[in-house]
Amino acid sequence: MKYRFATRPIETGLYEPEGIYLSTPFDGSHQVIQFFGQHPNHYAQFRYNSTALKGHPGIDFAMPPDTDIFAVDDGRVMEISNEVGGIERYVKVEHRWGESLYAHISAIHVESGQRIRRNQRIASSGTNRHNVTPHLHFAIRTTPYNRLDGWGGFNDPLPFLNPTNIILPEDEDEDEAEQSVILHPMADEKPSMRRP
């Protein structure tokens, strides 16, 4: 599959300008199957806080069900919930620099309000009901953020992650890649709904 960011070099280190250096949320190596900002036409049909999305608001990593998911930095579990028809079960963690979100998970190994450490196991990856490759949806918000920006306040986590165990997809013909990717839907936003 060819992704428009696949050839972009991943540069990260202990001295990011924002002072944010994150561990990957998994052990071993996992492949990116959807980058931040991809497929804007698909995601434009979904709203986040009444604003149409500009593209995919996170990164998807292919991984088998029941893979351990780890905290990318020290923080506090601020929300454990389920967005039916969208990102399904998720855990959101508050950090000194913002928030991290781990979605499409099954077992949850932490409690809301719990303080956690970097690399602490917080969940296990799950399967999804959308007939797509089992994966972890991972996203971050860095402070300050604006939930009405067309990204739900999320920004690309890739520059902040350690790249050593992230597998980038092989380059292919762009038309073939678009046809081979099955994109999962997001939950339709209702007036009373609160997105993570």
PDB file of C-alpha atoms in Angstrom, residues 8-138:
ATOM      1  CA  ARG A   8       8.689  11.015   4.756  1.00  0.00           C
ATOM      2  CA  PRO A   9      11.610  10.353   7.101  1.00  0.00           C
ATOM      3  CA  ILE A  10      10.708   9.776  10.725  1.00  0.00           C
ATOM      4  CA  GLU A  11      12.880  11.941  12.924  1.00  0.00           C
ATOM      5  CA  THR A  12      12.561  11.774  16.646  1.00  0.00           C
ATOM      6  CA  GLY A  13      14.764  12.014  19.678  1.00  0.00           C
ATOM      7  CA  LEU A  14      15.061  12.983  23.287  1.00  0.00           C
ATOM      8  CA  TYR A  15      15.119  16.682  22.420  1.00  0.00           C
ATOM      9  CA  GLU A  16      11.902  17.353  20.550  1.00  0.00           C
ATOM     10  CA  PRO A  17      11.093  21.092  20.359  1.00  0.00           C
ATOM     11  CA  GLU A  18       7.956  20.557  22.440  1.00  0.00           C
ATOM     12  CA  GLY A  19       9.899  18.477  24.980  1.00  0.00           C
ATOM     13  CA  ILE A  20       7.764  15.430  24.204  1.00  0.00           C
ATOM     14  CA  TYR A  21       9.408  12.049  23.665  1.00  0.00           C
ATOM     15  CA  LEU A  22       7.036   9.076  23.617  1.00  0.00           C
ATOM     16  CA  SER A  23       7.541   5.339  23.809  1.00  0.00           C
ATOM     17  CA  THR A  24       5.614   3.291  21.269  1.00  0.00           C
ATOM     18  CA  PRO A  25       2.373   1.928  22.738  1.00  0.00           C
ATOM     19  CA  PHE A  26       3.401  -1.701  22.061  1.00  0.00           C
ATOM     20  CA  ASP A  27       6.273  -4.171  22.245  1.00  0.00           C
ATOM     21  CA  GLY A  28       7.703  -5.676  19.089  1.00  0.00           C
ATOM     22  CA  SER A  29       7.201  -4.171  15.651  1.00  0.00           C
ATOM     23  CA  HIS A  30       3.853  -3.220  14.133  1.00  0.00           C
ATOM     24  CA  GLN A  31       2.982  -1.744  10.760  1.00  0.00           C
ATOM     25  CA  VAL A  32       1.220   1.551  10.194  1.00  0.00           C
ATOM     26  CA  ILE A  33      -1.910   0.866   8.169  1.00  0.00           C
ATOM     27  CA  GLN A  34      -3.297   4.400   8.252  1.00  0.00           C
ATOM     28  CA  PHE A  35      -1.403   7.621   8.900  1.00  0.00           C
ATOM     29  CA  PHE A  36      -2.614  10.844  10.471  1.00  0.00           C
ATOM     30  CA  GLY A  37      -4.459  13.012   7.926  1.00  0.00           C
ATOM     31  CA  GLN A  38      -5.056  10.283   5.363  1.00  0.00           C
ATOM     32  CA  HIS A  39      -8.290   9.767   3.431  1.00  0.00           C
ATOM     33  CA  PRO A  40      -9.756  13.264   3.831  1.00  0.00           C
ATOM     34  CA  ASN A  41     -12.730  12.487   1.562  1.00  0.00           C
ATOM     35  CA  HIS A  42     -13.790   9.538   3.718  1.00  0.00           C
ATOM     36  CA  TYR A  43     -13.433  11.345   7.043  1.00  0.00           C
ATOM     37  CA  ALA A  44     -15.076  14.574   5.840  1.00  0.00           C
ATOM     38  CA  GLN A  45     -18.440  12.826   6.185  1.00  0.00           C
ATOM     39  CA  PHE A  46     -17.934  12.583   9.963  1.00  0.00           C
ATOM     40  CA  ARG A  47     -18.168  15.424  12.464  1.00  0.00           C
ATOM     41  CA  TYR A  48     -16.144  16.038  15.605  1.00  0.00           C
ATOM     42  CA  ASN A  49     -17.706  18.620  17.898  1.00  0.00           C
ATOM     43  CA  SER A  50     -19.914  19.714  14.951  1.00  0.00           C
ATOM     44  CA  THR A  51     -16.882  20.279  12.672  1.00  0.00           C
ATOM     45  CA  ALA A  52     -16.207  18.070   9.632  1.00  0.00           C
ATOM     46  CA  LEU A  53     -12.952  16.134   9.930  1.00  0.00           C
ATOM     47  CA  LYS A  54     -10.076  17.021   7.599  1.00  0.00           C
ATOM     48  CA  GLY A  55      -8.660  13.465   7.601  1.00  0.00           C
ATOM     49  CA  HIS A  56      -7.841  10.510   9.835  1.00  0.00           C
ATOM     50  CA  PRO A  57      -7.315  11.908  13.372  1.00  0.00           C
ATOM     51  CA  GLY A  58      -4.663   9.450  14.556  1.00  0.00           C
ATOM     52  CA  ILE A  59      -2.449   6.539  13.500  1.00  0.00           C
ATOM     53  CA  ASP A  60      -3.611   2.946  13.066  1.00  0.00           C
ATOM     54  CA  PHE A  61      -1.159   0.123  13.798  1.00  0.00           C
ATOM     55  CA  ALA A  62      -2.039  -3.402  12.616  1.00  0.00           C
ATOM     56  CA  MET A  63      -1.762  -5.901  15.460  1.00  0.00           C
ATOM     57  CA  PRO A  64      -3.309  -9.187  16.503  1.00  0.00           C
ATOM     58  CA  PRO A  65      -6.087  -9.160  19.096  1.00  0.00           C
ATOM     59  CA  ASP A  66      -4.918  -9.381  22.736  1.00  0.00           C
ATOM     60  CA  THR A  67      -1.600  -7.609  22.098  1.00  0.00           C
ATOM     61  CA  ASP A  68      -0.495  -5.679  25.199  1.00  0.00           C
ATOM     62  CA  ILE A  69      -0.890  -1.884  24.911  1.00  0.00           C
ATOM     63  CA  PHE A  70       1.414   0.330  27.001  1.00  0.00           C
ATOM     64  CA  ALA A  71       1.311   3.959  28.157  1.00  0.00           C
ATOM     65  CA  VAL A  72       3.543   6.175  26.007  1.00  0.00           C
ATOM     66  CA  ASP A  73       4.433   8.433  28.965  1.00  0.00           C
ATOM     67  CA  ASP A  74       3.701   8.980  32.658  1.00  0.00           C
ATOM     68  CA  GLY A  75       0.209  10.262  33.329  1.00  0.00           C
ATOM     69  CA  ARG A  76      -3.239   9.704  34.822  1.00  0.00           C
ATOM     70  CA  VAL A  77      -6.092   7.706  33.309  1.00  0.00           C
ATOM     71  CA  MET A  78      -8.784  10.302  32.703  1.00  0.00           C
ATOM     72  CA  GLU A  79     -11.412   8.353  30.762  1.00  0.00           C
ATOM     73  CA  ILE A  80     -12.390   4.778  29.967  1.00  0.00           C
ATOM     74  CA  SER A  81     -15.389   4.481  27.676  1.00  0.00           C
ATOM     75  CA  ASN A  82     -16.976   2.987  24.563  1.00  0.00           C
ATOM     76  CA  GLU A  83     -17.935   4.861  21.400  1.00  0.00           C
ATOM     77  CA  VAL A  84     -20.375   2.434  19.775  1.00  0.00           C
ATOM     78  CA  GLY A  85     -20.075   2.388  16.002  1.00  0.00           C
ATOM     79  CA  GLY A  86     -16.846   4.381  16.086  1.00  0.00           C
ATOM     80  CA  ILE A  87     -13.561   3.818  17.900  1.00  0.00           C
ATOM     81  CA  GLU A  88     -15.313   1.332  20.226  1.00  0.00           C
ATOM     82  CA  ARG A  89     -13.619   0.779  23.626  1.00  0.00           C
ATOM     83  CA  TYR A  90     -10.909   3.282  24.489  1.00  0.00           C
ATOM     84  CA  VAL A  91      -8.662   4.617  27.238  1.00  0.00           C
ATOM     85  CA  LYS A  92      -7.647   8.270  27.403  1.00  0.00           C
ATOM     86  CA  VAL A  93      -4.629   9.315  29.491  1.00  0.00           C
ATOM     87  CA  GLU A  94      -3.741  12.825  30.681  1.00  0.00           C
ATOM     88  CA  HIS A  95      -0.047  13.820  30.529  1.00  0.00           C
ATOM     89  CA  ARG A  96       1.964  16.942  31.422  1.00  0.00           C
ATOM     90  CA  TRP A  97       1.931  17.827  27.685  1.00  0.00           C
ATOM     91  CA  GLY A  98      -1.680  16.867  26.786  1.00  0.00           C
ATOM     92  CA  GLU A  99      -3.556  13.575  26.203  1.00  0.00           C
ATOM     93  CA  SER A 100      -3.069  10.185  24.583  1.00  0.00           C
ATOM     94  CA  LEU A 101      -5.889   7.992  23.258  1.00  0.00           C
ATOM     95  CA  TYR A 102      -5.810   4.208  22.743  1.00  0.00           C
ATOM     96  CA  ALA A 103      -8.838   2.805  20.889  1.00  0.00           C
ATOM     97  CA  HIS A 104     -10.236  -0.450  19.451  1.00  0.00           C
ATOM     98  CA  ILE A 105      -9.139  -2.245  22.623  1.00  0.00           C
ATOM     99  CA  SER A 106     -10.543  -5.235  24.488  1.00  0.00           C
ATOM    100  CA  ALA A 107      -9.313  -5.868  28.028  1.00  0.00           C
ATOM    101  CA  ILE A 108      -8.569  -2.805  30.155  1.00  0.00           C
ATOM    102  CA  HIS A 109      -5.899  -3.157  32.868  1.00  0.00           C
ATOM    103  CA  VAL A 110      -6.241   0.248  34.569  1.00  0.00           C
ATOM    104  CA  GLU A 111      -8.942   2.251  36.326  1.00  0.00           C
ATOM    105  CA  SER A 112     -10.155   5.780  35.772  1.00  0.00           C
ATOM    106  CA  GLY A 113      -8.159   8.237  37.891  1.00  0.00           C
ATOM    107  CA  GLN A 114      -5.218   5.851  38.285  1.00  0.00           C
ATOM    108  CA  ARG A 115      -1.685   7.255  38.007  1.00  0.00           C
ATOM    109  CA  ILE A 116       0.380   5.312  35.503  1.00  0.00           C
ATOM    110  CA  ARG A 117       4.017   5.152  34.431  1.00  0.00           C
ATOM    111  CA  ARG A 118       5.597   5.139  30.979  1.00  0.00           C
ATOM    112  CA  ASN A 119       5.546   1.596  29.496  1.00  0.00           C
ATOM    113  CA  GLN A 120       2.939   0.384  32.009  1.00  0.00           C
ATOM    114  CA  ARG A 121       0.453  -2.076  30.488  1.00  0.00           C
ATOM    115  CA  ILE A 122      -2.909  -0.325  30.263  1.00  0.00           C
ATOM    116  CA  ALA A 123      -4.972  -2.445  27.851  1.00  0.00           C
ATOM    117  CA  SER A 124      -5.024  -5.192  25.243  1.00  0.00           C
ATOM    118  CA  SER A 125      -5.831  -4.682  21.592  1.00  0.00           C
ATOM    119  CA  GLY A 126      -9.173  -5.971  20.426  1.00  0.00           C
ATOM    120  CA  THR A 127     -11.028  -6.874  17.322  1.00  0.00           C
ATOM    121  CA  ASN A 128     -13.461  -4.512  15.697  1.00  0.00           C
ATOM    122  CA  ARG A 129     -16.885  -4.929  14.184  1.00  0.00           C
ATOM    123  CA  HIS A 130     -16.087  -3.022  11.008  1.00  0.00           C
ATOM    124  CA  ASN A 131     -14.582  -5.958   9.068  1.00  0.00           C
ATOM    125  CA  VAL A 132     -11.167  -4.273   8.828  1.00  0.00           C
ATOM    126  CA  THR A 133      -7.697  -5.396   9.906  1.00  0.00           C
ATOM    127  CA  PRO A 134      -7.488  -5.650  13.715  1.00  0.00           C
ATOM    128  CA  HIS A 135      -5.573  -2.594  14.841  1.00  0.00           C
ATOM    129  CA  LEU A 136      -4.803  -0.065  17.546  1.00  0.00           C
ATOM    130  CA  HIS A 137      -5.989   3.476  16.871  1.00  0.00           C
ATOM    131  CA  PHE A 138      -3.525   5.782  18.642  1.00  0.00           C
TER     132      PHE A 138
END
